[in-house]
Short mmCIF file of C-alpha atoms and ligand atoms in Angstrom, two decimals:
data_model
loop_
_atom_site.label_atom_id
_atom_site.label_comp_id
_atom_site.label_asym_id
_atom_site.label_seq_id
_atom_site.Cartn_x
_atom_site.Cartn_y
_atom_site.Cartn_z
CA MET A 1 38.84 91.73 -41.41
CA GLN A 2 35.48 90.97 -39.83
CA LEU A 3 33.82 87.57 -39.52
CA LEU A 4 30.31 87.17 -40.90
CA ASP A 5 28.74 85.36 -37.96
CA GLY A 6 26.11 83.05 -39.42
CA LYS A 7 25.61 81.24 -36.14
CA ALA A 8 24.58 84.42 -34.31
CA LEU A 9 22.33 85.65 -37.14
CA SER A 10 20.68 82.24 -37.49
CA LEU A 11 19.74 82.35 -33.79
CA GLU A 12 18.23 85.81 -34.28
CA ILE A 13 16.20 84.58 -37.26
CA GLU A 14 15.13 81.45 -35.40
CA ALA A 15 13.85 83.55 -32.48
CA LYS A 16 11.89 85.76 -34.87
CA VAL A 17 10.38 82.75 -36.65
CA LYS A 18 9.44 81.24 -33.29
CA GLU A 19 7.65 84.44 -32.28
CA GLU A 20 5.74 84.57 -35.59
CA VAL A 21 4.83 80.88 -35.33
CA MET A 22 3.36 81.51 -31.88
CA ILE A 23 1.30 84.41 -33.22
CA LEU A 24 0.08 82.36 -36.20
CA THR A 25 -0.82 79.44 -33.95
CA SER A 26 -2.59 81.45 -31.27
CA SER A 27 -4.41 83.89 -33.57
CA ARG A 28 -5.40 81.60 -36.43
CA GLY A 29 -4.87 78.06 -35.15
CA VAL A 30 -2.25 77.35 -37.82
CA THR A 31 0.94 75.50 -36.86
CA PRO A 32 3.43 75.45 -39.75
CA GLY A 33 4.29 71.90 -40.80
CA LEU A 34 7.38 70.61 -42.61
CA ALA A 35 7.76 67.11 -44.06
CA VAL A 36 11.27 65.90 -44.81
CA ILE A 37 11.75 62.80 -46.95
CA LEU A 38 14.99 60.90 -46.57
CA VAL A 39 15.66 58.01 -48.95
CA GLY A 40 18.50 55.68 -47.94
CA SER A 41 20.90 55.90 -45.04
CA ASP A 42 23.69 58.26 -46.08
CA PRO A 43 25.17 59.46 -42.75
CA ALA A 44 25.69 63.08 -43.92
CA SER A 45 22.07 63.27 -45.17
CA GLN A 46 20.84 61.78 -41.89
CA ALA A 47 22.81 64.40 -39.95
CA TYR A 48 21.32 67.25 -42.06
CA VAL A 49 17.79 65.87 -41.65
CA ASN A 50 18.26 65.62 -37.86
CA MET A 51 19.52 69.22 -37.70
CA LYS A 52 16.49 70.41 -39.66
CA ALA A 53 14.08 68.48 -37.40
CA LYS A 54 15.70 69.89 -34.26
CA ALA A 55 15.57 73.45 -35.61
CA CYS A 56 11.86 73.02 -36.40
CA LYS A 57 11.23 71.82 -32.87
CA ARG A 58 13.05 74.83 -31.38
CA ALA A 59 11.00 77.21 -33.54
CA GLY A 60 7.64 75.54 -32.78
CA ILE A 61 7.24 74.17 -36.31
CA TYR A 62 5.60 70.76 -36.58
CA SER A 63 7.89 68.43 -38.52
CA ILE A 64 7.81 64.86 -39.68
CA THR A 65 10.61 62.84 -41.24
CA HIS A 66 9.71 60.10 -43.72
CA GLU A 67 12.59 57.65 -43.73
CA MET A 68 12.40 55.44 -46.80
CA PRO A 69 14.80 52.57 -47.61
CA GLU A 70 17.49 52.82 -50.29
CA SER A 71 15.45 50.31 -52.36
CA THR A 72 12.47 52.72 -52.59
CA THR A 73 11.20 52.93 -56.17
CA GLU A 74 10.61 56.20 -57.96
CA SER A 75 6.86 55.58 -58.02
CA GLN A 76 6.79 54.89 -54.26
CA LEU A 77 8.57 58.18 -53.66
CA LEU A 78 6.24 60.05 -56.03
CA ASN A 79 3.29 58.52 -54.19
CA ALA A 80 4.64 59.71 -50.81
CA ILE A 81 5.01 63.23 -52.23
CA SER A 82 1.49 63.15 -53.62
CA ILE A 83 0.09 62.28 -50.18
CA LEU A 84 2.03 65.16 -48.60
CA ASN A 85 0.92 67.55 -51.36
CA ASN A 86 -2.64 66.87 -50.23
CA ASP A 87 -2.00 66.88 -46.48
CA PRO A 88 -3.51 70.09 -45.05
CA ASN A 89 -1.19 70.00 -42.02
CA ILE A 90 1.94 70.08 -44.18
CA ASP A 91 3.05 73.44 -45.57
CA GLY A 92 6.54 72.52 -46.73
CA ILE A 93 7.95 69.40 -48.38
CA LEU A 94 11.66 68.79 -48.65
CA VAL A 95 13.31 65.80 -50.31
CA GLN A 96 16.83 65.42 -48.95
CA LEU A 97 19.38 65.20 -51.76
CA PRO A 98 21.19 63.33 -53.15
CA LEU A 99 18.70 60.61 -54.06
CA PRO A 100 19.75 57.05 -54.96
CA LYS A 101 20.90 56.76 -58.59
CA HIS A 102 17.87 54.75 -59.75
CA ILE A 103 15.57 57.69 -58.98
CA ASN A 104 15.16 60.63 -61.36
CA THR A 105 15.80 63.67 -59.13
CA ALA A 106 14.34 66.22 -61.55
CA LYS A 107 11.09 64.24 -61.82
CA VAL A 108 10.82 64.01 -58.02
CA LEU A 109 11.45 67.71 -57.45
CA GLU A 110 8.88 68.57 -60.09
CA ALA A 111 6.28 66.44 -58.29
CA ILE A 112 6.33 68.68 -55.20
CA ALA A 113 3.50 71.21 -55.21
CA PRO A 114 5.19 74.57 -55.98
CA HIS A 115 3.43 76.27 -53.03
CA LYS A 116 4.95 73.64 -50.68
CA ASP A 117 8.40 73.68 -52.31
CA VAL A 118 10.30 75.26 -49.40
CA ASP A 119 13.65 74.20 -50.91
CA GLY A 120 12.88 76.27 -54.01
CA PHE A 121 14.01 73.56 -56.45
CA HIS A 122 10.76 73.15 -58.44
CA PRO A 123 11.16 74.59 -61.97
CA GLN A 124 8.30 77.00 -61.27
CA ASN A 125 10.14 78.50 -58.30
CA VAL A 126 13.43 78.48 -60.23
CA GLY A 127 11.70 80.44 -62.99
CA ARG A 128 10.16 82.87 -60.52
CA LEU A 129 13.55 83.46 -58.94
CA THR A 130 15.24 84.00 -62.30
CA SER A 131 12.50 86.45 -63.27
CA ASN A 132 12.65 88.13 -59.83
CA LEU A 133 8.99 87.39 -59.18
CA GLY A 134 9.20 86.08 -55.60
CA GLY A 135 8.33 82.47 -54.73
CA PHE A 136 10.68 80.27 -52.73
CA ALA A 137 14.43 80.81 -53.06
CA PRO A 138 16.76 77.92 -52.13
CA ALA A 139 17.82 78.09 -48.48
CA THR A 140 21.60 78.26 -48.84
CA PRO A 141 21.88 81.26 -51.21
CA MET A 142 18.97 82.92 -49.40
CA GLY A 143 20.97 82.60 -46.16
CA VAL A 144 23.97 84.21 -47.86
CA MET A 145 21.86 87.20 -48.92
CA ARG A 146 20.59 87.56 -45.33
CA LEU A 147 24.18 87.61 -44.06
CA LEU A 148 25.20 90.31 -46.56
CA GLN A 149 22.15 92.37 -45.60
CA LYS A 150 22.85 92.01 -41.87
CA TYR A 151 26.37 93.40 -42.27
CA GLY A 152 25.29 96.23 -44.58
CA ILE A 153 27.00 94.79 -47.65
CA ASP A 154 24.96 96.00 -50.64
CA PRO A 155 25.67 93.97 -53.82
CA GLN A 156 24.42 96.77 -56.09
CA GLY A 157 27.08 97.70 -58.63
CA LYS A 158 29.62 95.29 -57.13
CA ASN A 159 31.42 92.54 -59.01
CA ALA A 160 30.00 89.33 -57.57
CA VAL A 161 31.83 86.17 -58.61
CA ILE A 162 30.36 82.77 -57.80
CA VAL A 163 32.45 79.62 -58.07
CA GLY A 164 30.34 76.47 -58.44
CA ALA A 165 27.26 76.39 -60.66
CA SER A 166 24.99 73.69 -59.24
CA ASN A 167 21.20 74.02 -59.31
CA ILE A 168 21.02 74.14 -55.52
CA VAL A 169 23.88 76.53 -54.72
CA GLY A 170 25.68 78.41 -57.50
CA LYS A 171 22.90 79.12 -60.00
CA PRO A 172 20.34 80.44 -57.47
CA MET A 173 23.17 82.39 -55.79
CA ALA A 174 23.87 84.05 -59.13
CA SER A 175 20.16 84.84 -59.64
CA LEU A 176 19.82 86.42 -56.18
CA LEU A 177 22.95 88.55 -56.64
CA LEU A 178 21.85 89.60 -60.11
CA ASN A 179 18.42 90.50 -58.73
CA ALA A 180 20.28 92.63 -56.16
CA ASN A 181 21.96 94.47 -59.07
CA ALA A 182 25.45 92.99 -58.80
CA THR A 183 27.49 92.40 -61.95
CA THR A 184 27.50 88.65 -61.71
CA THR A 185 29.98 86.06 -62.99
CA LEU A 186 29.30 82.35 -62.57
CA CYS A 187 32.35 80.07 -62.71
CA HIS A 188 32.47 76.27 -62.84
CA ILE A 189 34.69 73.31 -63.58
CA TYR A 190 35.17 74.35 -67.23
CA THR A 191 36.02 77.98 -66.46
CA LYS A 192 39.43 78.87 -67.88
CA ASP A 193 41.86 80.75 -65.65
CA LEU A 194 39.63 80.83 -62.55
CA ALA A 195 41.95 83.27 -60.77
CA SER A 196 41.43 85.94 -63.44
CA HIS A 197 37.74 85.97 -62.45
CA THR A 198 38.10 85.64 -58.67
CA GLN A 199 40.71 88.44 -58.56
CA ASN A 200 38.06 90.76 -59.96
CA ALA A 201 35.51 89.96 -57.22
CA ASP A 202 34.22 92.48 -54.70
CA ILE A 203 32.02 89.66 -53.38
CA LEU A 204 33.28 86.09 -53.87
CA CYS A 205 30.93 83.16 -53.15
CA VAL A 206 32.47 79.71 -53.34
CA GLY A 207 30.41 76.50 -53.31
CA VAL A 208 32.37 73.68 -54.91
CA GLY A 209 33.39 71.09 -52.32
CA LYS A 210 37.19 71.32 -52.68
CA PRO A 211 39.30 72.35 -49.68
CA ASN A 212 41.79 75.18 -50.37
CA LEU A 213 40.44 75.82 -53.90
CA ILE A 214 40.71 79.56 -53.26
CA THR A 215 44.10 80.80 -52.15
CA GLU A 216 45.52 84.19 -51.17
CA SER A 217 46.81 85.07 -54.65
CA MET A 218 43.32 84.56 -56.15
CA VAL A 219 41.60 87.42 -54.28
CA LYS A 220 42.03 91.16 -54.12
CA LYS A 221 42.40 93.20 -50.94
CA GLY A 222 39.09 94.18 -49.33
CA VAL A 223 37.05 91.37 -50.89
CA VAL A 224 33.99 89.91 -49.12
CA VAL A 225 34.37 86.12 -49.10
CA ILE A 226 31.43 83.77 -48.61
CA ASP A 227 32.60 80.20 -48.20
CA ILE A 228 29.70 77.84 -48.88
CA GLY A 229 31.78 74.66 -49.18
CA ILE A 230 31.62 71.99 -46.52
CA ASN A 231 34.43 69.43 -46.54
CA ARG A 232 35.24 66.92 -43.85
CA LEU A 233 38.98 66.25 -43.58
CA GLU A 234 40.51 62.92 -42.54
CA ASP A 235 41.07 64.21 -39.00
CA GLY A 236 37.30 64.81 -38.74
CA SER A 237 37.48 68.62 -38.90
CA LEU A 238 35.20 70.67 -41.15
CA VAL A 239 36.63 73.17 -43.64
CA GLY A 240 35.26 75.19 -46.53
CA ASP A 241 36.66 75.71 -50.02
CA VAL A 242 38.74 78.75 -49.10
CA ASP A 243 42.21 78.61 -47.54
CA PHE A 244 40.99 80.64 -44.57
CA ALA A 245 44.40 81.27 -42.95
CA SER A 246 45.95 82.94 -46.00
CA VAL A 247 42.82 84.55 -47.50
CA ALA A 248 41.18 86.04 -44.38
CA PRO A 249 43.82 88.77 -43.79
CA LYS A 250 43.05 90.24 -47.26
CA CYS A 251 39.27 90.29 -46.74
CA SER A 252 36.98 93.04 -45.45
CA TYR A 253 34.57 90.26 -44.41
CA ILE A 254 34.69 86.48 -44.51
CA THR A 255 32.46 83.62 -43.32
CA PRO A 256 33.98 81.02 -41.02
CA VAL A 257 33.43 77.29 -41.63
CA PRO A 258 31.70 76.05 -39.57
CA GLY A 259 29.50 78.84 -38.21
CA GLY A 260 29.00 80.83 -41.43
CA VAL A 261 26.65 79.75 -44.21
CA GLY A 262 25.68 76.35 -42.72
CA PRO A 263 23.46 77.64 -39.88
CA MET A 264 21.97 80.26 -42.23
CA THR A 265 20.74 77.48 -44.53
CA ILE A 266 18.66 75.98 -41.72
CA ALA A 267 17.36 79.39 -40.61
CA SER A 268 16.23 80.14 -44.18
CA LEU A 269 14.41 76.81 -44.36
CA LEU A 270 12.46 77.79 -41.23
CA GLU A 271 11.64 81.15 -42.81
CA ASN A 272 10.42 79.47 -45.99
CA THR A 273 8.25 77.04 -44.02
CA LEU A 274 6.69 79.91 -42.08
CA LYS A 275 6.09 81.75 -45.36
CA ALA A 276 4.37 78.65 -46.81
CA ALA A 277 2.16 78.36 -43.71
CA LYS A 278 1.08 81.98 -44.03
CA THR A 279 0.04 81.25 -47.62
CA ARG A 280 -1.94 78.24 -46.39
CA GLN A 281 -3.96 80.59 -44.24
CA GLU A 282 -4.77 82.78 -47.24
CA THR A 283 -5.71 79.92 -49.59
CA PRO A 284 -6.81 77.02 -47.39
CA GLN A 285 -6.18 73.55 -48.78
CA SER A 286 -9.02 71.04 -48.80
P1 NAD B 1 27.96 70.02 -56.87
O1 NAD B 1 28.97 68.92 -56.92
O2 NAD B 1 26.57 69.76 -57.32
O3 NAD B 1 28.51 71.25 -57.73
C1 NAD B 1 29.84 71.65 -57.67
C2 NAD B 1 30.09 72.78 -58.65
O4 NAD B 1 31.45 73.16 -58.55
C3 NAD B 1 29.83 72.42 -60.11
O5 NAD B 1 29.16 73.50 -60.75
C4 NAD B 1 31.23 72.28 -60.70
O6 NAD B 1 31.29 72.66 -62.08
C5 NAD B 1 32.02 73.24 -59.85
N1 NAD B 1 33.44 72.88 -59.75
C6 NAD B 1 33.98 71.68 -59.45
N2 NAD B 1 35.33 71.77 -59.44
C7 NAD B 1 35.64 73.04 -59.75
C8 NAD B 1 36.86 73.74 -59.89
N3 NAD B 1 38.04 73.13 -59.72
N4 NAD B 1 36.81 75.05 -60.20
C9 NAD B 1 35.62 75.69 -60.36
N5 NAD B 1 34.43 75.07 -60.23
C10 NAD B 1 34.44 73.76 -59.92
O7 NAD B 1 28.01 70.54 -55.37
P2 NAD B 1 26.91 71.37 -54.52
O8 NAD B 1 25.83 70.47 -54.11
O9 NAD B 1 26.60 72.64 -55.23
O10 NAD B 1 27.78 71.71 -53.22
C11 NAD B 1 28.95 72.49 -53.32
C12 NAD B 1 29.56 72.63 -51.94
O11 NAD B 1 28.67 73.38 -51.13
C13 NAD B 1 29.78 71.31 -51.20
O12 NAD B 1 30.95 71.42 -50.42
C14 NAD B 1 28.57 71.20 -50.32
O13 NAD B 1 28.83 70.41 -49.16
C15 NAD B 1 28.37 72.64 -49.96
N6 NAD B 1 27.00 72.99 -49.52
C16 NAD B 1 26.91 73.70 -48.41
C17 NAD B 1 25.67 74.07 -47.94
C18 NAD B 1 25.59 74.89 -46.70
O14 NAD B 1 24.55 74.93 -46.08
N7 NAD B 1 26.67 75.57 -46.30
C19 NAD B 1 24.51 73.70 -48.63
C20 NAD B 1 24.64 72.99 -49.83
C21 NAD B 1 25.91 72.63 -50.27
#
Protein backbone atom coordinates (compact mmCIF):
# COMPACT_ATOMS: atom_id res chain seq x y z
CA MET A 1 0.00 0.00 0.00
CA GLN A 2 1.25 3.46 -0.91
CA LEU A 3 -0.05 6.77 0.39
CA LEU A 4 -1.14 9.38 -2.15
CA ASP A 5 0.61 12.40 -0.66
CA GLY A 6 -1.60 15.39 -1.45
CA LYS A 7 0.36 17.67 0.85
CA ALA A 8 3.62 17.11 -1.06
CA LEU A 9 1.99 17.42 -4.49
CA SER A 10 0.11 20.57 -3.46
CA LEU A 11 3.43 22.20 -2.51
CA GLU A 12 4.87 21.26 -5.91
CA ILE A 13 1.85 22.77 -7.68
CA GLU A 14 1.97 25.88 -5.50
CA ALA A 15 5.64 26.43 -6.39
CA LYS A 16 4.85 26.07 -10.09
CA VAL A 17 1.93 28.50 -9.86
CA LYS A 18 4.15 30.97 -8.00
CA GLU A 19 6.76 30.79 -10.75
CA GLU A 20 4.14 31.34 -13.47
CA VAL A 21 2.59 34.23 -11.54
CA MET A 22 5.99 35.91 -11.35
CA ILE A 23 6.47 35.50 -15.10
CA LEU A 24 2.97 36.84 -15.84
CA THR A 25 3.52 39.81 -13.53
CA SER A 26 6.98 40.72 -14.76
CA SER A 27 6.37 40.14 -18.48
CA ARG A 28 2.84 41.48 -18.87
CA GLY A 29 2.12 43.43 -15.68
CA VAL A 30 -0.74 41.10 -14.76
CA THR A 31 -1.11 39.94 -11.15
CA PRO A 32 -3.82 37.28 -10.82
CA GLY A 33 -6.58 38.37 -8.44
CA LEU A 34 -9.04 36.24 -6.47
CA ALA A 35 -12.08 37.57 -4.60
CA VAL A 36 -13.62 35.35 -1.96
CA ILE A 37 -17.06 36.20 -0.58
CA LEU A 38 -17.96 34.87 2.83
CA VAL A 39 -21.50 35.39 4.08
CA GLY A 40 -22.04 34.78 7.80
CA SER A 41 -19.63 33.54 10.43
CA ASP A 42 -19.57 29.74 10.19
CA PRO A 43 -16.22 28.78 11.79
CA ALA A 44 -15.46 25.99 9.26
CA SER A 45 -16.14 28.36 6.33
CA GLN A 46 -13.96 31.03 7.96
CA ALA A 47 -11.14 28.51 8.34
CA TYR A 48 -11.40 27.48 4.65
CA VAL A 49 -11.45 31.12 3.52
CA ASN A 50 -8.36 31.88 5.62
CA MET A 51 -6.52 28.88 4.15
CA LYS A 52 -7.36 30.05 0.63
CA ALA A 53 -6.18 33.61 1.36
CA LYS A 54 -2.90 32.36 2.84
CA ALA A 55 -2.26 30.07 -0.14
CA CYS A 56 -2.86 32.99 -2.53
CA LYS A 57 -0.37 35.09 -0.60
CA ARG A 58 2.28 32.33 -0.76
CA ALA A 59 1.78 32.01 -4.53
CA GLY A 60 1.88 35.77 -5.21
CA ILE A 61 -1.82 35.94 -6.11
CA TYR A 62 -3.63 39.10 -5.04
CA SER A 63 -6.66 38.16 -2.95
CA ILE A 64 -9.44 39.97 -1.20
CA THR A 65 -12.03 38.54 1.17
CA HIS A 66 -15.47 40.17 1.31
CA GLU A 67 -16.93 39.33 4.68
CA MET A 68 -20.67 39.95 4.65
CA PRO A 69 -23.01 39.52 7.66
CA GLU A 70 -25.42 36.59 8.00
CA SER A 71 -28.29 39.07 7.45
CA THR A 72 -27.04 39.95 3.93
CA THR A 73 -29.90 39.88 1.44
CA GLU A 74 -29.76 38.01 -1.83
CA SER A 75 -29.81 41.25 -3.80
CA GLN A 76 -26.92 42.69 -1.75
CA LEU A 77 -24.90 39.57 -2.51
CA LEU A 78 -25.80 39.69 -6.21
CA ASN A 79 -24.75 43.34 -6.25
CA ALA A 80 -21.35 42.49 -4.71
CA ILE A 81 -20.84 39.81 -7.38
CA SER A 82 -21.79 42.24 -10.13
CA ILE A 83 -19.14 44.72 -8.94
CA LEU A 84 -16.50 41.97 -8.91
CA ASN A 85 -17.58 40.74 -12.35
CA ASN A 86 -16.66 44.19 -13.64
CA ASP A 87 -13.48 44.66 -11.60
CA PRO A 88 -10.51 44.37 -13.99
CA ASN A 89 -8.14 43.41 -11.17
CA ILE A 90 -10.22 40.36 -10.21
CA ASP A 91 -9.82 37.21 -12.31
CA GLY A 92 -11.56 34.73 -10.04
CA ILE A 93 -14.67 35.00 -7.86
CA LEU A 94 -15.51 32.39 -5.26
CA VAL A 95 -18.57 32.39 -3.03
CA GLN A 96 -17.89 30.23 0.02
CA LEU A 97 -20.62 27.64 0.52
CA PRO A 98 -22.91 26.94 2.25
CA LEU A 99 -24.85 30.20 2.06
CA PRO A 100 -27.50 31.19 4.64
CA LYS A 101 -30.87 29.52 3.95
CA HIS A 102 -32.63 32.73 2.86
CA ILE A 103 -30.29 33.04 -0.15
CA ASN A 104 -30.83 31.04 -3.35
CA THR A 105 -27.45 29.39 -3.94
CA ALA A 106 -28.13 28.43 -7.56
CA LYS A 107 -29.08 32.02 -8.43
CA VAL A 108 -25.91 33.35 -6.79
CA LEU A 109 -23.61 30.89 -8.54
CA GLU A 110 -25.24 31.70 -11.86
CA ALA A 111 -24.55 35.41 -11.31
CA ILE A 112 -20.77 34.89 -11.38
CA ALA A 113 -19.28 35.64 -14.80
CA PRO A 114 -18.39 32.20 -16.25
CA HIS A 115 -14.85 33.35 -17.16
CA LYS A 116 -14.27 34.30 -13.48
CA ASP A 117 -15.94 31.17 -12.06
CA VAL A 118 -12.80 29.54 -10.64
CA ASP A 119 -14.90 27.15 -8.51
CA GLY A 120 -16.48 25.76 -11.69
CA PHE A 121 -20.02 25.81 -10.29
CA HIS A 122 -21.68 28.04 -12.93
CA PRO A 123 -24.03 25.99 -15.15
CA GLN A 124 -21.99 27.02 -18.19
CA ASN A 125 -18.82 25.50 -16.72
CA VAL A 126 -20.76 22.45 -15.50
CA GLY A 127 -22.02 21.95 -19.05
CA ARG A 128 -18.54 22.40 -20.51
CA LEU A 129 -17.16 19.84 -18.08
CA THR A 130 -19.93 17.34 -18.85
CA SER A 131 -19.30 17.81 -22.57
CA ASN A 132 -15.51 17.62 -22.06
CA LEU A 133 -15.02 21.07 -23.58
CA GLY A 134 -12.62 22.58 -21.03
CA GLY A 135 -13.60 25.55 -18.86
CA PHE A 136 -13.18 25.50 -15.09
CA ALA A 137 -13.50 22.20 -13.25
CA PRO A 138 -14.34 22.29 -9.52
CA ALA A 139 -11.20 22.31 -7.38
CA THR A 140 -11.74 19.18 -5.28
CA PRO A 141 -12.30 16.64 -8.08
CA MET A 142 -9.67 18.42 -10.18
CA GLY A 143 -7.20 17.88 -7.31
CA VAL A 144 -8.11 14.19 -7.22
CA MET A 145 -7.34 13.84 -10.94
CA ARG A 146 -3.97 15.55 -10.40
CA LEU A 147 -3.14 13.07 -7.63
CA LEU A 148 -4.02 10.08 -9.84
CA GLN A 149 -1.92 11.51 -12.66
CA LYS A 150 1.06 12.15 -10.36
CA TYR A 151 1.12 8.51 -9.23
CA GLY A 152 0.65 7.13 -12.75
CA ILE A 153 -2.86 5.82 -12.09
CA ASP A 154 -4.66 5.94 -15.46
CA PRO A 155 -8.48 5.73 -15.09
CA GLN A 156 -8.93 4.51 -18.68
CA GLY A 157 -10.87 1.23 -18.73
CA LYS A 158 -10.99 1.03 -14.93
CA ASN A 159 -14.13 0.73 -12.85
CA ALA A 160 -14.39 4.04 -11.02
CA VAL A 161 -17.02 4.17 -8.28
CA ILE A 162 -17.91 7.46 -6.65
CA VAL A 163 -19.90 7.57 -3.42
CA GLY A 164 -21.62 10.93 -2.86
CA ALA A 165 -23.32 12.79 -5.70
CA SER A 166 -23.26 16.47 -4.74
CA ASN A 167 -22.85 19.21 -7.36
CA ILE A 168 -19.51 20.26 -5.89
CA VAL A 169 -17.85 16.88 -5.31
CA GLY A 170 -19.45 13.68 -6.61
CA LYS A 171 -21.03 14.79 -9.90
CA PRO A 172 -17.98 16.67 -11.25
CA MET A 173 -15.78 13.80 -10.01
CA ALA A 174 -17.88 11.43 -12.11
CA SER A 175 -17.61 13.73 -15.15
CA LEU A 176 -13.82 13.98 -14.88
CA LEU A 177 -13.40 10.21 -14.50
CA LEU A 178 -15.78 9.56 -17.39
CA ASN A 179 -13.85 12.07 -19.51
CA ALA A 180 -10.72 10.07 -18.61
CA ASN A 181 -12.45 6.95 -20.02
CA ALA A 182 -13.23 5.16 -16.77
CA THR A 183 -16.42 3.10 -16.49
CA THR A 184 -18.09 5.30 -13.95
CA THR A 185 -20.70 4.52 -11.28
CA LEU A 186 -22.14 7.29 -9.13
CA CYS A 187 -23.66 6.19 -5.80
CA HIS A 188 -25.68 8.24 -3.32
CA ILE A 189 -27.99 8.02 -0.34
CA TYR A 190 -30.65 6.11 -2.31
CA THR A 191 -28.24 3.56 -3.80
CA LYS A 192 -29.29 0.03 -2.87
CA ASP A 193 -26.62 -2.35 -1.60
CA LEU A 194 -23.74 0.15 -1.68
CA ALA A 195 -21.17 -2.60 -1.04
CA SER A 196 -22.08 -4.42 -4.26
CA HIS A 197 -20.91 -1.31 -6.15
CA THR A 198 -17.86 -0.42 -4.05
CA GLN A 199 -16.57 -4.02 -4.19
CA ASN A 200 -16.40 -3.66 -7.96
CA ALA A 201 -14.22 -0.51 -7.83
CA ASP A 202 -10.68 -0.29 -9.17
CA ILE A 203 -10.78 3.37 -8.14
CA LEU A 204 -13.10 4.31 -5.26
CA CYS A 205 -13.75 8.01 -4.51
CA VAL A 206 -15.78 8.74 -1.39
CA GLY A 207 -17.20 12.19 -0.60
CA VAL A 208 -20.15 11.87 1.76
CA GLY A 209 -19.30 13.23 5.20
CA LYS A 210 -19.80 10.06 7.27
CA PRO A 211 -16.88 8.61 9.23
CA ASN A 212 -16.26 4.87 8.65
CA LEU A 213 -18.87 4.63 5.86
CA ILE A 214 -16.46 2.45 3.88
CA THR A 215 -15.16 -0.61 5.68
CA GLU A 216 -12.74 -3.41 4.80
CA SER A 217 -15.40 -5.82 3.50
CA MET A 218 -16.66 -3.20 1.00
CA VAL A 219 -13.47 -3.02 -1.11
CA LYS A 220 -11.49 -5.45 -3.19
CA LYS A 221 -7.76 -6.08 -2.89
CA GLY A 222 -5.61 -3.66 -4.89
CA VAL A 223 -8.20 -0.86 -5.02
CA VAL A 224 -7.15 2.81 -5.22
CA VAL A 225 -9.07 4.69 -2.51
CA ILE A 226 -9.59 8.45 -2.61
CA ASP A 227 -11.12 9.70 0.61
CA ILE A 228 -12.64 13.13 0.03
CA GLY A 229 -14.67 13.25 3.26
CA ILE A 230 -13.71 15.61 6.05
CA ASN A 231 -15.24 14.88 9.45
CA ARG A 232 -14.25 16.39 12.76
CA LEU A 233 -14.67 13.94 15.65
CA GLU A 234 -15.57 14.92 19.21
CA ASP A 235 -11.92 14.67 20.27
CA GLY A 236 -11.09 17.32 17.65
CA SER A 237 -9.33 14.95 15.22
CA LEU A 238 -10.04 14.97 11.48
CA VAL A 239 -11.05 11.78 9.67
CA GLY A 240 -12.41 10.93 6.25
CA ASP A 241 -15.27 8.64 5.25
CA VAL A 242 -13.12 5.52 4.99
CA ASP A 243 -12.13 3.31 7.93
CA PHE A 244 -8.46 3.87 7.14
CA ALA A 245 -7.03 1.27 9.58
CA SER A 246 -8.94 -1.68 8.13
CA VAL A 247 -9.17 -0.56 4.48
CA ALA A 248 -5.60 0.67 3.85
CA PRO A 249 -3.95 -2.79 3.99
CA LYS A 250 -6.12 -3.94 1.04
CA CYS A 251 -5.34 -0.89 -1.13
CA SER A 252 -2.67 -0.35 -3.77
CA TYR A 253 -2.97 3.38 -3.02
CA ILE A 254 -4.96 5.43 -0.53
CA THR A 255 -5.18 9.11 0.44
CA PRO A 256 -4.63 10.02 4.08
CA VAL A 257 -6.99 12.43 5.89
CA PRO A 258 -5.70 15.02 6.51
CA GLY A 259 -2.95 15.48 3.93
CA GLY A 260 -4.67 13.89 0.91
CA VAL A 261 -7.42 15.61 -1.07
CA GLY A 262 -7.76 18.70 1.18
CA PRO A 263 -4.49 20.43 0.20
CA MET A 264 -5.07 19.47 -3.45
CA THR A 265 -8.35 21.42 -3.43
CA ILE A 266 -6.51 24.63 -2.53
CA ALA A 267 -3.73 23.97 -5.06
CA SER A 268 -6.34 23.49 -7.81
CA LEU A 269 -8.02 26.77 -6.87
CA LEU A 270 -4.67 28.54 -7.35
CA GLU A 271 -4.28 26.84 -10.74
CA ASN A 272 -7.76 27.92 -11.79
CA THR A 273 -7.10 31.52 -10.71
CA LEU A 274 -3.86 31.58 -12.70
CA LYS A 275 -5.71 30.15 -15.70
CA ALA A 276 -8.37 32.88 -15.40
CA ALA A 277 -5.67 35.57 -15.23
CA LYS A 278 -4.04 34.25 -18.39
CA THR A 279 -7.42 34.54 -20.14
CA ARG A 280 -7.70 38.13 -18.88
CA GLN A 281 -4.51 38.90 -20.73
CA GLU A 282 -5.93 37.50 -23.96
CA THR A 283 -9.30 39.26 -23.72
CA PRO A 284 -8.78 42.35 -21.57
CA GLN A 285 -11.77 43.49 -19.54
CA SER A 286 -12.81 47.13 -19.69
P1 LIG B 1 -23.31 16.89 0.52
O1 LIG B 1 -23.98 16.71 1.84
O2 LIG B 1 -23.71 17.99 -0.38
O3 LIG B 1 -23.48 15.53 -0.31
C1 LIG B 1 -23.34 14.28 0.28
C2 LIG B 1 -23.63 13.18 -0.72
O4 LIG B 1 -23.47 11.94 -0.07
C3 LIG B 1 -25.04 13.21 -1.28
O5 LIG B 1 -25.00 12.95 -2.68
C4 LIG B 1 -25.74 12.05 -0.58
O6 LIG B 1 -26.74 11.43 -1.38
C5 LIG B 1 -24.59 11.10 -0.34
N1 LIG B 1 -24.80 10.23 0.83
C6 LIG B 1 -25.19 10.58 2.07
N2 LIG B 1 -25.25 9.49 2.86
C7 LIG B 1 -24.90 8.43 2.10
C8 LIG B 1 -24.78 7.05 2.35
N3 LIG B 1 -25.03 6.52 3.55
N4 LIG B 1 -24.38 6.25 1.33
C9 LIG B 1 -24.10 6.78 0.10
N5 LIG B 1 -24.20 8.09 -0.18
C10 LIG B 1 -24.59 8.91 0.81
O7 LIG B 1 -21.76 16.94 0.87
P2 LIG B 1 -20.52 17.53 0.02
O8 LIG B 1 -20.53 19.00 0.10
O9 LIG B 1 -20.47 16.86 -1.31
O10 LIG B 1 -19.30 17.00 0.90
C11 LIG B 1 -19.09 15.62 1.09
C12 LIG B 1 -17.88 15.42 1.98
O11 LIG B 1 -16.74 15.90 1.29
C13 LIG B 1 -17.93 16.20 3.30
O12 LIG B 1 -17.30 15.43 4.30
C14 LIG B 1 -17.13 17.44 3.00
O13 LIG B 1 -16.55 17.99 4.18
C15 LIG B 1 -16.08 16.86 2.10
N6 LIG B 1 -15.41 17.84 1.21
C16 LIG B 1 -14.09 17.79 1.18
C17 LIG B 1 -13.40 18.66 0.37
C18 LIG B 1 -11.91 18.58 0.33
O14 LIG B 1 -11.28 19.52 -0.07
N7 LIG B 1 -11.32 17.45 0.74
C19 LIG B 1 -14.09 19.59 -0.42
C20 LIG B 1 -15.48 19.59 -0.40
C21 LIG B 1 -16.15 18.69 0.44
